Amino acid sequence: MATNKPIQPIVAPPSTGDGDGSVVMERMTQRVKPPSMYQVVMLNDDYTPMEFVVVVLQEFFSKDLEAATQIMLKIHLDGRGVCGVYSKDIAATKVDQVMEAAHKAGHPLQCLSEPVDL
């Protein structure tokens, strides 16, 4: 997922002292930055039962009952709540899983992922 072209190694001119025509290359290390992180956010609505939100948090985000209840209350009171922070692909998968489960259960629960502000 590199967006920059790889750095080409520096090639030294052939040695003239020994006459064998060998080439010496220097290895250049590249610095790789960690992947961008995304937070999965659930939004409040007036129709999805609180119990369903707790079950979703337990099933898809591996929260225990107490943590799931706290996040559910935050969603209910503040209108939104962070369920977890993941890399971009994992966050997108979690959003898809939640949306599919809500759709199958007939609930209008909304979930999205957004970049984490550092």
Tab-separated table of N, CA and C in Angstrom:
chain	number	residue	atom	x	y	z
A	1	MET	N	0.821	-1.165	0.000
A	1	MET	CA	0.000	0.000	0.000
A	1	MET	C	0.873	1.240	0.000
A	2	ALA	N	2.066	1.101	-0.567
A	2	ALA	CA	2.978	2.225	-0.632
A	2	ALA	C	2.517	3.184	-1.719
A	3	THR	N	2.514	4.474	-1.385
A	3	THR	CA	2.115	5.463	-2.369
A	3	THR	C	3.326	6.131	-3.007
A	4	ASN	N	4.470	6.016	-2.383
A	4	ASN	CA	5.685	6.605	-2.935
A	4	ASN	C	6.481	5.538	-3.673
A	5	LYS	N	7.216	5.995	-4.680
A	5	LYS	CA	8.088	5.074	-5.393
A	5	LYS	C	9.217	4.628	-4.476
A	6	PRO	N	9.618	3.372	-4.584
A	6	PRO	CA	10.743	2.917	-3.750
A	6	PRO	C	12.018	3.674	-4.113
A	7	ILE	N	12.841	3.878	-3.111
A	7	ILE	CA	14.107	4.564	-3.324
A	7	ILE	C	15.077	3.588	-3.974
A	8	GLN	N	15.669	4.020	-5.072
A	8	GLN	CA	16.617	3.177	-5.779
A	8	GLN	C	17.952	3.186	-5.035
A	9	PRO	N	18.618	2.042	-4.955
A	9	PRO	CA	19.910	2.004	-4.276
A	9	PRO	C	20.953	2.795	-5.064
A	10	ILE	N	21.904	3.326	-4.341
A	10	ILE	CA	22.990	4.072	-4.961
A	10	ILE	C	24.047	3.073	-5.418
A	11	VAL	N	24.408	3.189	-6.661
A	11	VAL	CA	25.391	2.266	-7.223
A	11	VAL	C	26.698	3.031	-7.419
A	12	ALA	N	27.739	2.495	-6.839
A	12	ALA	CA	29.061	3.109	-6.980
A	12	ALA	C	29.668	2.679	-8.307
A	13	PRO	N	30.500	3.527	-8.918
A	13	PRO	CA	31.144	3.136	-10.164
A	13	PRO	C	32.081	1.951	-9.932
A	14	PRO	N	32.306	1.158	-10.966
A	14	PRO	CA	33.187	-0.005	-10.810
A	14	PRO	C	34.570	0.397	-10.323
A	15	SER	N	35.114	-0.473	-9.505
A	15	SER	CA	36.449	-0.248	-8.974
A	15	SER	C	37.476	-0.398	-10.102
A	16	THR	N	38.435	0.515	-10.140
A	16	THR	CA	39.465	0.441	-11.179
A	16	THR	C	40.726	-0.218	-10.671
A	17	GLY	N	40.805	-0.454	-9.356
A	17	GLY	CA	42.020	-0.994	-8.771
A	17	GLY	C	42.237	-2.466	-9.027
A	18	ASP	N	41.176	-3.310	-8.916
A	18	ASP	CA	41.404	-4.740	-9.026
A	18	ASP	C	41.065	-5.301	-10.406
A	19	GLY	N	40.339	-4.550	-11.225
A	19	GLY	CA	40.108	-4.970	-12.593
A	19	GLY	C	39.054	-6.050	-12.764
A	20	ASP	N	38.313	-6.430	-11.696
A	20	ASP	CA	37.318	-7.486	-11.879
A	20	ASP	C	35.943	-6.944	-12.263
A	21	GLY	N	35.743	-5.629	-12.248
A	21	GLY	CA	34.493	-5.013	-12.678
A	21	GLY	C	33.350	-5.185	-11.692
A	22	SER	N	33.630	-5.447	-10.413
A	22	SER	CA	32.568	-5.632	-9.429
A	22	SER	C	31.919	-4.295	-9.082
A	23	VAL	N	30.653	-4.373	-8.668
A	23	VAL	CA	29.884	-3.180	-8.324
A	23	VAL	C	29.488	-3.281	-6.857
A	24	VAL	N	29.603	-2.163	-6.146
A	24	VAL	CA	29.242	-2.111	-4.740
A	24	VAL	C	27.944	-1.306	-4.616
A	25	MET	N	26.982	-1.883	-3.925
A	25	MET	CA	25.710	-1.183	-3.714
A	25	MET	C	25.529	-0.917	-2.232
A	26	GLU	N	24.968	0.247	-1.928
A	26	GLU	CA	24.669	0.577	-0.550
A	26	GLU	C	23.187	0.318	-0.294
A	27	ARG	N	22.896	-0.290	0.825
A	27	ARG	CA	21.504	-0.556	1.187
A	27	ARG	C	20.957	0.672	1.902
A	28	MET	N	19.801	1.130	1.434
A	28	MET	CA	19.153	2.278	2.076
A	28	MET	C	17.884	1.781	2.764
A	29	THR	N	17.745	2.104	4.023
A	29	THR	CA	16.558	1.688	4.752
A	29	THR	C	15.426	2.686	4.521
A	30	GLN	N	14.207	2.173	4.456
A	30	GLN	CA	13.044	3.024	4.313
A	30	GLN	C	12.289	3.064	5.632
A	31	ARG	N	11.785	4.202	5.934
A	31	ARG	CA	11.000	4.346	7.154
A	31	ARG	C	9.527	4.168	6.789
A	32	VAL	N	8.861	3.312	7.520
A	32	VAL	CA	7.452	3.051	7.285
A	32	VAL	C	6.673	3.592	8.471
A	33	LYS	N	5.659	4.411	8.190
A	33	LYS	CA	4.857	4.941	9.293
A	33	LYS	C	3.718	3.981	9.597
A	34	PRO	N	3.255	3.968	10.828
A	34	PRO	CA	2.169	3.060	11.197
A	34	PRO	C	0.887	3.417	10.442
A	35	PRO	N	-0.019	2.459	10.293
A	35	PRO	CA	-1.248	2.734	9.540
A	35	PRO	C	-2.136	3.734	10.275
A	36	SER	N	-2.939	4.454	9.509
A	36	SER	CA	-3.898	5.382	10.099
A	36	SER	C	-4.954	4.591	10.845
A	37	MET	N	-5.392	5.131	11.948
A	37	MET	CA	-6.388	4.444	12.768
A	37	MET	C	-7.757	5.115	12.590
A	38	TYR	N	-8.792	4.275	12.680
A	38	TYR	CA	-10.164	4.739	12.514
A	38	TYR	C	-10.987	4.271	13.701
A	39	GLN	N	-11.897	5.152	14.153
A	39	GLN	CA	-12.772	4.773	15.246
A	39	GLN	C	-14.146	4.408	14.682
A	40	VAL	N	-14.706	3.352	15.229
A	40	VAL	CA	-16.040	2.915	14.843
A	40	VAL	C	-17.020	3.593	15.795
A	41	VAL	N	-17.976	4.316	15.218
A	41	VAL	CA	-18.917	5.110	16.003
A	41	VAL	C	-20.340	4.624	15.723
A	42	MET	N	-21.110	4.406	16.779
A	42	MET	CA	-22.529	4.080	16.650
A	42	MET	C	-23.333	5.325	16.972
A	43	LEU	N	-24.407	5.524	16.215
A	43	LEU	CA	-25.258	6.695	16.386
A	43	LEU	C	-26.576	6.297	17.044
A	44	ASN	N	-27.119	7.197	17.852
A	44	ASN	CA	-28.372	6.943	18.552
A	44	ASN	C	-29.549	7.102	17.606
A	45	ASP	N	-30.596	6.318	17.834
A	45	ASP	CA	-31.880	6.517	17.168
A	45	ASP	C	-32.975	6.196	18.179
A	46	ASP	N	-34.211	6.518	17.830
A	46	ASP	CA	-35.317	6.342	18.774
A	46	ASP	C	-35.982	4.976	18.690
A	47	TYR	N	-35.480	4.086	17.834
A	47	TYR	CA	-36.179	2.833	17.587
A	47	TYR	C	-35.393	1.578	17.961
A	48	THR	N	-34.086	1.607	17.883
A	48	THR	CA	-33.282	0.419	18.187
A	48	THR	C	-33.264	0.185	19.697
A	49	PRO	N	-33.630	-1.000	20.150
A	49	PRO	CA	-33.620	-1.282	21.598
A	49	PRO	C	-32.208	-1.247	22.175
A	50	MET	N	-32.122	-0.784	23.399
A	50	MET	CA	-30.829	-0.711	24.085
A	50	MET	C	-30.210	-2.094	24.232
A	51	GLU	N	-31.034	-3.088	24.460
A	51	GLU	CA	-30.531	-4.455	24.618
A	51	GLU	C	-29.842	-4.941	23.345
A	52	PHE	N	-30.396	-4.572	22.189
A	52	PHE	CA	-29.791	-4.972	20.921
A	52	PHE	C	-28.407	-4.336	20.773
A	53	VAL	N	-28.284	-3.067	21.147
A	53	VAL	CA	-26.997	-2.364	21.055
A	53	VAL	C	-25.971	-3.044	21.961
A	54	VAL	N	-26.373	-3.443	23.157
A	54	VAL	CA	-25.466	-4.127	24.085
A	54	VAL	C	-25.003	-5.454	23.483
A	55	VAL	N	-25.932	-6.210	22.904
A	55	VAL	CA	-25.574	-7.490	22.282
A	55	VAL	C	-24.603	-7.288	21.122
A	56	VAL	N	-24.837	-6.270	20.305
A	56	VAL	CA	-23.938	-5.971	19.180
A	56	VAL	C	-22.544	-5.618	19.689
A	57	LEU	N	-22.471	-4.813	20.723
A	57	LEU	CA	-21.167	-4.436	21.289
A	57	LEU	C	-20.437	-5.653	21.845
A	58	GLN	N	-21.159	-6.559	22.448
A	58	GLN	CA	-20.538	-7.770	22.981
A	58	GLN	C	-20.087	-8.699	21.862
A	59	GLU	N	-20.921	-8.857	20.856
A	59	GLU	CA	-20.634	-9.820	19.799
A	59	GLU	C	-19.541	-9.358	18.835
A	60	PHE	N	-19.627	-8.119	18.376
A	60	PHE	CA	-18.714	-7.653	17.334
A	60	PHE	C	-17.503	-6.888	17.859
A	61	PHE	N	-17.585	-6.385	19.080
A	61	PHE	CA	-16.480	-5.595	19.622
A	61	PHE	C	-15.863	-6.231	20.860
A	62	SER	N	-16.294	-7.435	21.207
A	62	SER	CA	-15.745	-8.203	22.324
A	62	SER	C	-15.746	-7.431	23.643
A	63	LYS	N	-16.826	-6.720	23.906
A	63	LYS	CA	-16.962	-5.980	25.169
A	63	LYS	C	-17.676	-6.862	26.189
A	64	ASP	N	-17.292	-6.714	27.450
A	64	ASP	CA	-18.035	-7.424	28.481
A	64	ASP	C	-19.335	-6.664	28.750
A	65	LEU	N	-20.208	-7.241	29.546
A	65	LEU	CA	-21.530	-6.653	29.770
A	65	LEU	C	-21.444	-5.235	30.328
A	66	GLU	N	-20.540	-5.029	31.271
A	66	GLU	CA	-20.411	-3.702	31.891
A	66	GLU	C	-19.925	-2.659	30.890
A	67	ALA	N	-18.884	-2.985	30.123
A	67	ALA	CA	-18.352	-2.032	29.135
A	67	ALA	C	-19.383	-1.769	28.039
A	68	ALA	N	-20.068	-2.810	27.583
A	68	ALA	CA	-21.085	-2.646	26.545
A	68	ALA	C	-22.225	-1.752	27.033
A	69	THR	N	-22.606	-1.921	28.288
A	69	THR	CA	-23.677	-1.092	28.854
A	69	THR	C	-23.242	0.362	28.956
A	70	GLN	N	-22.001	0.592	29.368
A	70	GLN	CA	-21.489	1.967	29.456
A	70	GLN	C	-21.462	2.646	28.089
A	71	ILE	N	-21.000	1.926	27.061
A	71	ILE	CA	-20.955	2.495	25.708
A	71	ILE	C	-22.375	2.754	25.205
A	72	MET	N	-23.291	1.816	25.466
A	72	MET	CA	-24.682	1.986	25.050
A	72	MET	C	-25.290	3.233	25.690
A	73	LEU	N	-25.021	3.460	26.976
A	73	LEU	CA	-25.544	4.645	27.653
A	73	LEU	C	-24.937	5.924	27.086
A	74	LYS	N	-23.675	5.876	26.732
A	74	LYS	CA	-23.037	7.042	26.107
A	74	LYS	C	-23.697	7.344	24.768
A	75	ILE	N	-23.963	6.296	23.978
A	75	ILE	CA	-24.644	6.478	22.692
A	75	ILE	C	-26.025	7.088	22.933
A	76	HIS	N	-26.743	6.578	23.916
A	76	HIS	CA	-28.100	7.034	24.208
A	76	HIS	C	-28.123	8.483	24.701
A	77	LEU	N	-27.191	8.834	25.551
A	77	LEU	CA	-27.193	10.175	26.146
A	77	LEU	C	-26.529	11.233	25.271
A	78	ASP	N	-25.430	10.872	24.604
A	78	ASP	CA	-24.680	11.853	23.810
A	78	ASP	C	-25.028	11.822	22.323
A	79	GLY	N	-25.765	10.818	21.904
A	79	GLY	CA	-26.125	10.730	20.490
A	79	GLY	C	-25.153	9.917	19.662
A	80	ARG	N	-24.003	9.604	20.215
A	80	ARG	CA	-22.991	8.802	19.529
A	80	ARG	C	-21.998	8.275	20.540
A	81	GLY	N	-21.365	7.166	20.190
A	81	GLY	CA	-20.382	6.576	21.086
A	81	GLY	C	-19.363	5.773	20.304
A	82	VAL	N	-18.119	5.822	20.758
A	82	VAL	CA	-17.029	5.097	20.100
A	82	VAL	C	-17.021	3.663	20.604
A	83	CYS	N	-17.079	2.727	19.659
A	83	CYS	CA	-17.100	1.302	19.998
A	83	CYS	C	-15.706	0.701	20.025
A	84	GLY	N	-14.768	1.277	19.274
A	84	GLY	CA	-13.408	0.761	19.223
A	84	GLY	C	-12.595	1.513	18.195
A	85	VAL	N	-11.280	1.339	18.238
A	85	VAL	CA	-10.358	1.986	17.306
A	85	VAL	C	-9.555	0.896	16.612
A	86	TYR	N	-9.562	0.923	15.280
A	86	TYR	CA	-8.954	-0.135	14.478
A	86	TYR	C	-8.280	0.466	13.253
A	87	SER	N	-7.551	-0.386	12.526
A	87	SER	CA	-7.024	0.044	11.235
A	87	SER	C	-8.205	0.215	10.276
A	88	LYS	N	-7.982	0.848	9.143
A	88	LYS	CA	-9.067	1.213	8.229
A	88	LYS	C	-9.879	0.007	7.770
A	89	ASP	N	-9.226	-1.067	7.366
A	89	ASP	CA	-9.927	-2.244	6.855
A	89	ASP	C	-10.749	-2.939	7.938
A	90	ILE	N	-10.190	-3.061	9.117
A	90	ILE	CA	-10.911	-3.721	10.202
A	90	ILE	C	-12.101	-2.871	10.635
A	91	ALA	N	-11.923	-1.550	10.695
A	91	ALA	CA	-13.034	-0.658	11.057
A	91	ALA	C	-14.162	-0.776	10.033
A	92	ALA	N	-13.829	-0.831	8.749
A	92	ALA	CA	-14.857	-0.966	7.711
A	92	ALA	C	-15.591	-2.294	7.838
A	93	THR	N	-14.870	-3.361	8.174
A	93	THR	CA	-15.502	-4.667	8.368
A	93	THR	C	-16.448	-4.642	9.557
A	94	LYS	N	-16.038	-4.008	10.657
A	94	LYS	CA	-16.888	-3.915	11.848
A	94	LYS	C	-18.172	-3.142	11.525
A	95	VAL	N	-18.055	-2.048	10.785
A	95	VAL	CA	-19.225	-1.259	10.398
A	95	VAL	C	-20.175	-2.118	9.566
A	96	ASP	N	-19.631	-2.856	8.600
A	96	ASP	CA	-20.462	-3.726	7.763
A	96	ASP	C	-21.172	-4.791	8.591
A	97	GLN	N	-20.472	-5.388	9.540
A	97	GLN	CA	-21.069	-6.416	10.389
A	97	GLN	C	-22.229	-5.848	11.213
A	98	VAL	N	-22.013	-4.672	11.800
A	98	VAL	CA	-23.058	-4.050	12.626
A	98	VAL	C	-24.267	-3.688	11.767
A	99	MET	N	-24.016	-3.099	10.608
A	99	MET	CA	-25.118	-2.679	9.738
A	99	MET	C	-25.925	-3.884	9.242
A	100	GLU	N	-25.237	-4.969	8.925
A	100	GLU	CA	-25.925	-6.168	8.467
A	100	GLU	C	-26.770	-6.782	9.590
A	101	ALA	N	-26.215	-6.846	10.796
A	101	ALA	CA	-26.963	-7.391	11.934
A	101	ALA	C	-28.187	-6.531	12.238
A	102	ALA	N	-28.049	-5.216	12.174
A	102	ALA	CA	-29.173	-4.319	12.438
A	102	ALA	C	-30.248	-4.479	11.362
A	103	HIS	N	-29.814	-4.594	10.123
A	103	HIS	CA	-30.761	-4.764	9.023
A	103	HIS	C	-31.537	-6.079	9.165
A	104	LYS	N	-30.819	-7.158	9.484
A	104	LYS	CA	-31.474	-8.468	9.652
A	104	LYS	C	-32.469	-8.452	10.807
A	105	ALA	N	-32.161	-7.697	11.859
A	105	ALA	CA	-33.051	-7.620	13.015
A	105	ALA	C	-34.164	-6.587	12.818
A	106	GLY	N	-34.093	-5.828	11.723
A	106	GLY	CA	-35.119	-4.831	11.433
A	106	GLY	C	-34.967	-3.539	12.210
A	107	HIS	N	-33.741	-3.201	12.603
A	107	HIS	CA	-33.489	-1.971	13.361
A	107	HIS	C	-32.761	-0.955	12.480
A	108	PRO	N	-33.043	0.335	12.681
A	108	PRO	CA	-32.388	1.380	11.877
A	108	PRO	C	-31.052	1.860	12.452
A	109	LEU	N	-30.392	1.039	13.233
A	109	LEU	CA	-29.126	1.418	13.870
A	109	LEU	C	-28.115	1.844	12.813
A	110	GLN	N	-27.436	2.954	13.062
A	110	GLN	CA	-26.412	3.459	12.149
A	110	GLN	C	-25.045	3.377	12.807
A	111	CYS	N	-24.066	3.014	11.995
A	111	CYS	CA	-22.692	2.855	12.461
A	111	CYS	C	-21.782	3.382	11.368
A	112	LEU	N	-20.701	4.043	11.764
A	112	LEU	CA	-19.761	4.581	10.781
A	112	LEU	C	-18.356	4.537	11.332
A	113	SER	N	-17.393	4.715	10.432
A	113	SER	CA	-15.992	4.809	10.877
A	113	SER	C	-15.457	6.159	10.441
A	114	GLU	N	-14.601	6.721	11.263
A	114	GLU	CA	-13.996	8.021	10.959
A	114	GLU	C	-12.569	8.031	11.461
A	115	PRO	N	-11.708	8.798	10.791
A	115	PRO	CA	-10.300	8.838	11.212
A	115	PRO	C	-10.151	9.371	12.637
A	116	VAL	N	-9.194	8.829	13.325
A	116	VAL	CA	-8.903	9.289	14.690
A	116	VAL	C	-8.031	10.536	14.582
A	117	ASP	N	-8.442	11.585	15.267
A	117	ASP	CA	-7.656	12.828	15.290
A	117	ASP	C	-6.526	12.669	16.300
A	118	LEU	N	-5.306	12.779	15.827
A	118	LEU	CA	-4.159	12.650	16.732
A	118	LEU	C	-3.631	13.995	17.105
